Coordinates of N, CA and C in Angstrom, one line a residue:
Q17 N 109.2 104.2 113.6 CA 108.0 103.5 113.5 C 108.2 102.0 113.4
V18 N 107.5 101.2 114.1 CA 107.5 99.8 114.0 C 106.6 99.3 112.9
Q19 N 107.1 98.5 112.0 CA 106.3 97.9 110.9 C 106.3 96.4 111.1
L20 N 105.1 95.9 110.9 CA 104.9 94.4 111.0 C 104.3 93.9 109.6
V21 N 104.9 92.8 109.1 CA 104.5 92.3 107.8 C 104.2 90.8 108.0
E22 N 103.0 90.4 107.8 CA 102.6 89.0 107.9 C 102.7 88.3 106.5
S23 N 102.9 87.0 106.6 CA 102.9 86.2 105.4 C 102.5 84.8 105.7
G24 N 102.2 84.0 104.7 CA 101.9 82.6 104.9 C 100.5 82.2 104.9
G25 N 99.6 83.1 104.7 CA 98.2 82.8 104.6 C 97.9 82.1 103.2
G26 N 96.7 81.6 103.1 CA 96.3 80.9 101.9 C 95.0 80.1 102.1
L27 N 94.7 79.3 101.1 CA 93.6 78.4 101.1 C 94.0 77.0 101.4
V28 N 93.4 76.4 102.4 CA 93.7 75.0 102.8 C 92.4 74.2 103.1
Q29 N 92.6 72.9 103.0 CA 91.4 72.0 103.3 C 91.3 71.8 104.8
A30 N 90.1 71.6 105.3 CA 89.9 71.3 106.7 C 90.8 70.1 107.1
G31 N 91.4 70.3 108.3 CA 92.3 69.3 108.8 C 93.8 69.6 108.4
G32 N 94.0 70.5 107.5 CA 95.3 70.8 107.1 C 96.0 71.8 108.0
S33 N 97.2 72.2 107.6 CA 98.1 73.1 108.4 C 98.6 74.3 107.6
L34 N 98.9 75.4 108.3 CA 99.6 76.5 107.8 C 100.5 77.1 108.9
R35 N 101.5 77.7 108.4 CA 102.4 78.5 109.4 C 102.5 79.9 108.9
L36 N 102.0 80.8 109.7 CA 102.1 82.3 109.5 C 103.3 82.8 110.1
S37 N 103.9 83.8 109.4 CA 105.1 84.5 109.9 C 104.8 86.0 109.9
C38 N 105.5 86.7 110.8 CA 105.4 88.1 111.0 C 106.8 88.7 111.3
V39 N 107.3 89.5 110.4 CA 108.6 90.1 110.5 C 108.4 91.5 110.9
A40 N 109.2 91.9 112.0 CA 109.1 93.3 112.5 C 110.4 94.1 112.1
S41 N 110.2 95.4 111.9 CA 111.3 96.2 111.6 C 111.9 96.7 113.0
G42 N 113.0 97.3 112.9 CA 113.6 97.9 114.1 C 114.5 96.9 114.8
R43 N 115.1 97.4 115.9 CA 116.1 96.6 116.7 C 115.6 96.3 118.1
T44 N 114.4 96.6 118.4 CA 113.8 96.4 119.7 C 112.7 95.4 119.8
F45 N 112.8 94.4 118.9 CA 111.7 93.4 118.8 C 111.6 92.6 120.1
S46 N 112.7 92.3 120.7 CA 112.6 91.5 121.9 C 112.0 92.2 123.1
T47 N 111.7 93.5 123.0 CA 111.1 94.3 124.1 C 109.6 94.2 124.1
Y48 N 109.0 93.7 123.0 CA 107.6 93.7 122.8 C 106.9 92.4 123.1
V49 N 105.8 92.4 123.7 CA 104.9 91.3 123.8 C 104.2 91.2 122.4
M50 N 104.2 90.0 121.8 CA 103.6 89.8 120.5 C 102.3 89.0 120.6
G51 N 101.4 89.3 119.6 CA 100.2 88.6 119.6 C 99.7 88.4 118.2
W52 N 98.9 87.3 118.0 CA 98.1 87.1 116.8 C 96.7 87.3 117.1
F53 N 96.0 87.9 116.2 CA 94.6 88.2 116.3 C 93.9 87.8 114.9
R54 N 92.6 87.6 114.9 CA 91.9 87.3 113.7 C 90.6 88.0 113.7
Q55 N 90.1 88.2 112.5 CA 88.8 88.9 112.3 C 88.1 88.3 111.1
A56 N 86.9 87.7 111.3 CA 86.1 87.2 110.3 C 85.0 88.2 109.9
P57 N 84.5 88.1 108.7 CA 83.4 89.1 108.3 C 82.3 89.2 109.3
G58 N 82.0 90.4 109.7 CA 80.9 90.7 110.6 C 81.1 90.4 112.0
K59 N 82.4 90.1 112.4 CA 82.7 89.7 113.7 C 83.8 90.7 114.3
E60 N 84.0 90.7 115.6 CA 85.0 91.5 116.2 C 86.4 90.9 116.0
R61 N 87.4 91.7 116.1 CA 88.7 91.2 116.1 C 89.0 90.5 117.5
D62 N 89.5 89.2 117.4 CA 89.7 88.4 118.6 C 91.1 88.0 118.7
M63 N 91.5 87.8 119.9 CA 92.9 87.3 120.2 C 93.0 85.8 119.9
V64 N 94.0 85.4 119.3 CA 94.3 84.0 119.0 C 95.4 83.5 120.0
G65 N 96.5 84.2 120.1 CA 97.6 83.8 121.0 C 98.5 85.0 121.3
L66 N 99.1 84.9 122.5 CA 100.1 85.9 122.9 C 101.4 85.2 123.3
I67 N 102.5 85.9 123.1 CA 103.8 85.3 123.6 C 104.6 86.4 124.2
S68 N 105.2 86.1 125.3 CA 106.0 87.0 126.1 C 107.4 87.3 125.4
R69 N 108.1 88.3 125.9 CA 109.4 88.7 125.3 C 110.4 87.6 125.1
S70 N 110.5 86.8 126.1 CA 111.5 85.7 126.1 C 110.9 84.4 125.7
S71 N 109.7 84.3 125.3 CA 109.0 83.1 125.0 C 108.7 82.2 126.2
S72 N 108.8 82.8 127.4 CA 108.6 82.0 128.6 C 107.1 81.7 128.8
N73 N 106.3 82.6 128.3 CA 104.8 82.5 128.5 C 104.1 82.6 127.2
T74 N 103.1 81.8 127.1 CA 102.1 81.9 126.0 C 100.7 81.8 126.5
Y75 N 99.8 82.3 125.7 CA 98.4 82.4 126.1 C 97.6 82.2 124.8
Y76 N 96.5 81.4 124.9 CA 95.7 81.1 123.7 C 94.2 81.2 124.0
S77 N 93.5 81.5 123.0 CA 92.1 81.5 123.1 C 91.6 80.0 123.2
D78 N 90.5 79.8 123.8 CA 90.0 78.5 124.0 C 89.7 77.8 122.7
S79 N 89.3 78.5 121.7 CA 89.0 78.0 120.4 C 90.1 77.4 119.6
V80 N 91.4 77.8 119.9 CA 92.5 77.3 119.2 C 93.5 76.5 120.1
K81 N 93.2 76.5 121.4 CA 94.2 75.8 122.3 C 94.3 74.3 121.9
G82 N 95.5 73.9 121.8 CA 95.8 72.5 121.4 C 96.0 72.3 119.9
R83 N 95.6 73.3 119.1 CA 95.8 73.2 117.7 C 96.8 74.2 117.1
F84 N 96.9 75.4 117.7 CA 97.8 76.4 117.3 C 98.9 76.6 118.3
T85 N 100.1 77.0 117.7 CA 101.2 77.3 118.6 C 101.9 78.6 118.1
I86 N 102.1 79.5 119.1 CA 102.8 80.7 118.8 C 104.2 80.6 119.3
S87 N 105.1 81.1 118.5 CA 106.5 81.1 118.8 C 107.2 82.3 118.3
R88 N 108.4 82.6 118.7 CA 109.2 83.8 118.2 C 110.6 83.5 118.2
D89 N 111.3 84.2 117.3 CA 112.8 84.1 117.1 C 113.3 85.5 117.2
N90 N 113.7 85.9 118.3 CA 114.1 87.3 118.5 C 115.3 87.7 117.6
A91 N 116.2 86.7 117.3 CA 117.3 87.0 116.5 C 116.9 87.3 115.0
K92 N 115.7 86.9 114.6 CA 115.2 87.1 113.3 C 114.1 88.1 113.3
N93 N 113.8 88.7 114.4 CA 112.7 89.7 114.5 C 111.4 89.1 114.0
T94 N 111.1 87.8 114.3 CA 110.0 87.1 113.7 C 109.2 86.4 114.7
V95 N 107.8 86.5 114.6 CA 106.9 85.7 115.4 C 106.1 84.8 114.4
Y96 N 105.8 83.6 114.9 CA 105.2 82.6 114.0 C 103.8 82.1 114.7
L97 N 103.0 81.7 113.8 CA 101.8 81.0 114.3 C 101.6 79.7 113.5
Q98 N 101.9 78.6 114.1 CA 101.7 77.3 113.5 C 100.2 76.9 113.8
M99 N 99.5 76.6 112.7 CA 98.1 76.3 112.8 C 97.9 74.9 112.2
N100 N 97.4 74.0 113.1 CA 97.2 72.6 112.7 C 95.7 72.3 112.9
S101 N 95.3 71.2 112.3 CA 93.9 70.7 112.4 C 92.9 71.9 112.1
L102 N 93.1 72.6 111.0 CA 92.3 73.7 110.7 C 90.9 73.4 110.4
K103 N 90.0 74.3 110.9 CA 88.6 74.1 110.7 C 88.0 75.3 109.9
P104 N 86.9 75.1 109.2 CA 86.3 76.2 108.5 C 86.1 77.4 109.4
E105 N 85.8 77.2 110.6 CA 85.6 78.3 111.6 C 86.8 79.2 111.8
D106 N 88.0 78.7 111.4 CA 89.2 79.4 111.5 C 89.4 80.4 110.4
T107 N 88.5 80.4 109.4 CA 88.6 81.3 108.3 C 88.5 82.8 108.7
A108 N 89.5 83.6 108.4 CA 89.6 85.0 108.9 C 90.8 85.6 108.3
V109 N 90.9 87.0 108.5 CA 92.1 87.7 108.3 C 92.9 87.6 109.6
Y110 N 94.1 87.2 109.5 CA 95.0 87.1 110.7 C 95.9 88.2 110.7
Y111 N 96.0 88.9 111.9 CA 96.9 90.0 112.1 C 97.9 89.8 113.2
C112 N 99.1 90.3 112.9 CA 100.2 90.3 113.9 C 100.2 91.6 114.6
A113 N 100.5 91.6 115.9 CA 100.5 92.9 116.7 C 101.5 92.9 117.7
A114 N 102.0 94.1 118.1 CA 103.0 94.2 119.1 C 102.6 95.2 120.2
A115 N 102.9 95.0 121.4 CA 102.6 95.8 122.5 C 103.8 96.1 123.4
Y116 N 104.0 97.4 123.8 CA 105.1 97.7 124.7 C 105.0 97.0 126.0
E117 N 103.8 97.0 126.6 CA 103.7 96.5 127.9 C 102.2 96.1 128.1
T118 N 101.9 94.8 128.0 CA 100.6 94.3 128.3 C 100.7 92.8 128.4
W119 N 99.7 92.3 129.1 CA 99.5 90.8 129.1 C 97.9 90.7 129.1
S120 N 97.4 91.2 128.0 CA 95.9 91.3 127.9 C 95.5 90.9 126.5
P121 N 94.4 90.2 126.4 CA 93.9 89.7 125.0 C 93.2 90.8 124.3
R122 N 93.1 92.0 124.8 CA 92.3 93.0 124.2 C 93.1 93.7 123.1
P123 N 92.5 93.8 121.9 CA 93.2 94.5 120.8 C 93.7 95.9 121.1
E124 N 92.9 96.6 121.9 CA 93.2 98.0 122.1 C 94.4 98.2 123.0
N125 N 94.9 97.2 123.5 CA 96.2 97.3 124.3 C 97.4 97.1 123.4
F126 N 97.3 96.8 122.2 CA 98.4 96.6 121.3 C 98.6 97.9 120.4
D127 N 99.9 98.2 120.3 CA 100.3 99.5 119.7 C 100.6 99.5 118.2
Y128 N 101.0 98.3 117.7 CA 101.4 98.3 116.3 C 100.7 97.0 115.7
W129 N 100.3 97.2 114.4 CA 99.6 96.1 113.7 C 100.1 95.9 112.3
G130 N 100.1 94.7 111.8 CA 100.4 94.4 110.5 C 99.2 94.6 109.6
Q131 N 99.4 94.3 108.3 CA 98.4 94.5 107.3 C 97.4 93.4 107.2
G132 N 97.7 92.2 107.8 CA 96.8 91.1 107.8 C 97.1 90.1 106.6
T133 N 96.8 88.9 106.9 CA 96.9 87.9 105.8 C 95.7 86.9 105.9
Q134 N 95.1 86.6 104.7 CA 93.9 85.9 104.7 C 94.2 84.4 104.8
V135 N 93.4 83.8 105.7 CA 93.4 82.3 105.8 C 92.0 81.8 105.5
T136 N 91.9 80.9 104.6 CA 90.6 80.4 104.2 C 90.7 78.8 104.3
V137 N 89.8 78.3 105.1 CA 89.7 76.8 105.3 C 88.5 76.3 104.7
S138 N 88.6 75.4 103.7 CA 87.5 74.8 103.0 C 87.0 73.5 103.7
S139 N 85.7 73.2 103.6 CA 85.2 72.0 104.3 C 85.2 70.8 103.4

């Protein structure tokens, strides 16, 4: 079983920055497409960013493009989400996810999920 554990969430002021981390169990991390998703109260879970196995390709939602950066370190079984210029609208629970084979922003295409970490941005 693949386990994903997120960390790095917290409370920040608008305009500030946070870096989220997600550590995966197992020895096949490099075979997965990784993604970050978020879900605010009363809203659907939405894709934030995706990163390919070798980090050759990334994909972002329009709402975070230019502000957030997804990266991965396969030697450490870790994927990161650097969040800059945070806005109150970014407040949500952020989830790390892994997919065997997909290049889709749809949550249903991802096979494993972390427990989530809360990000709250004050105005």
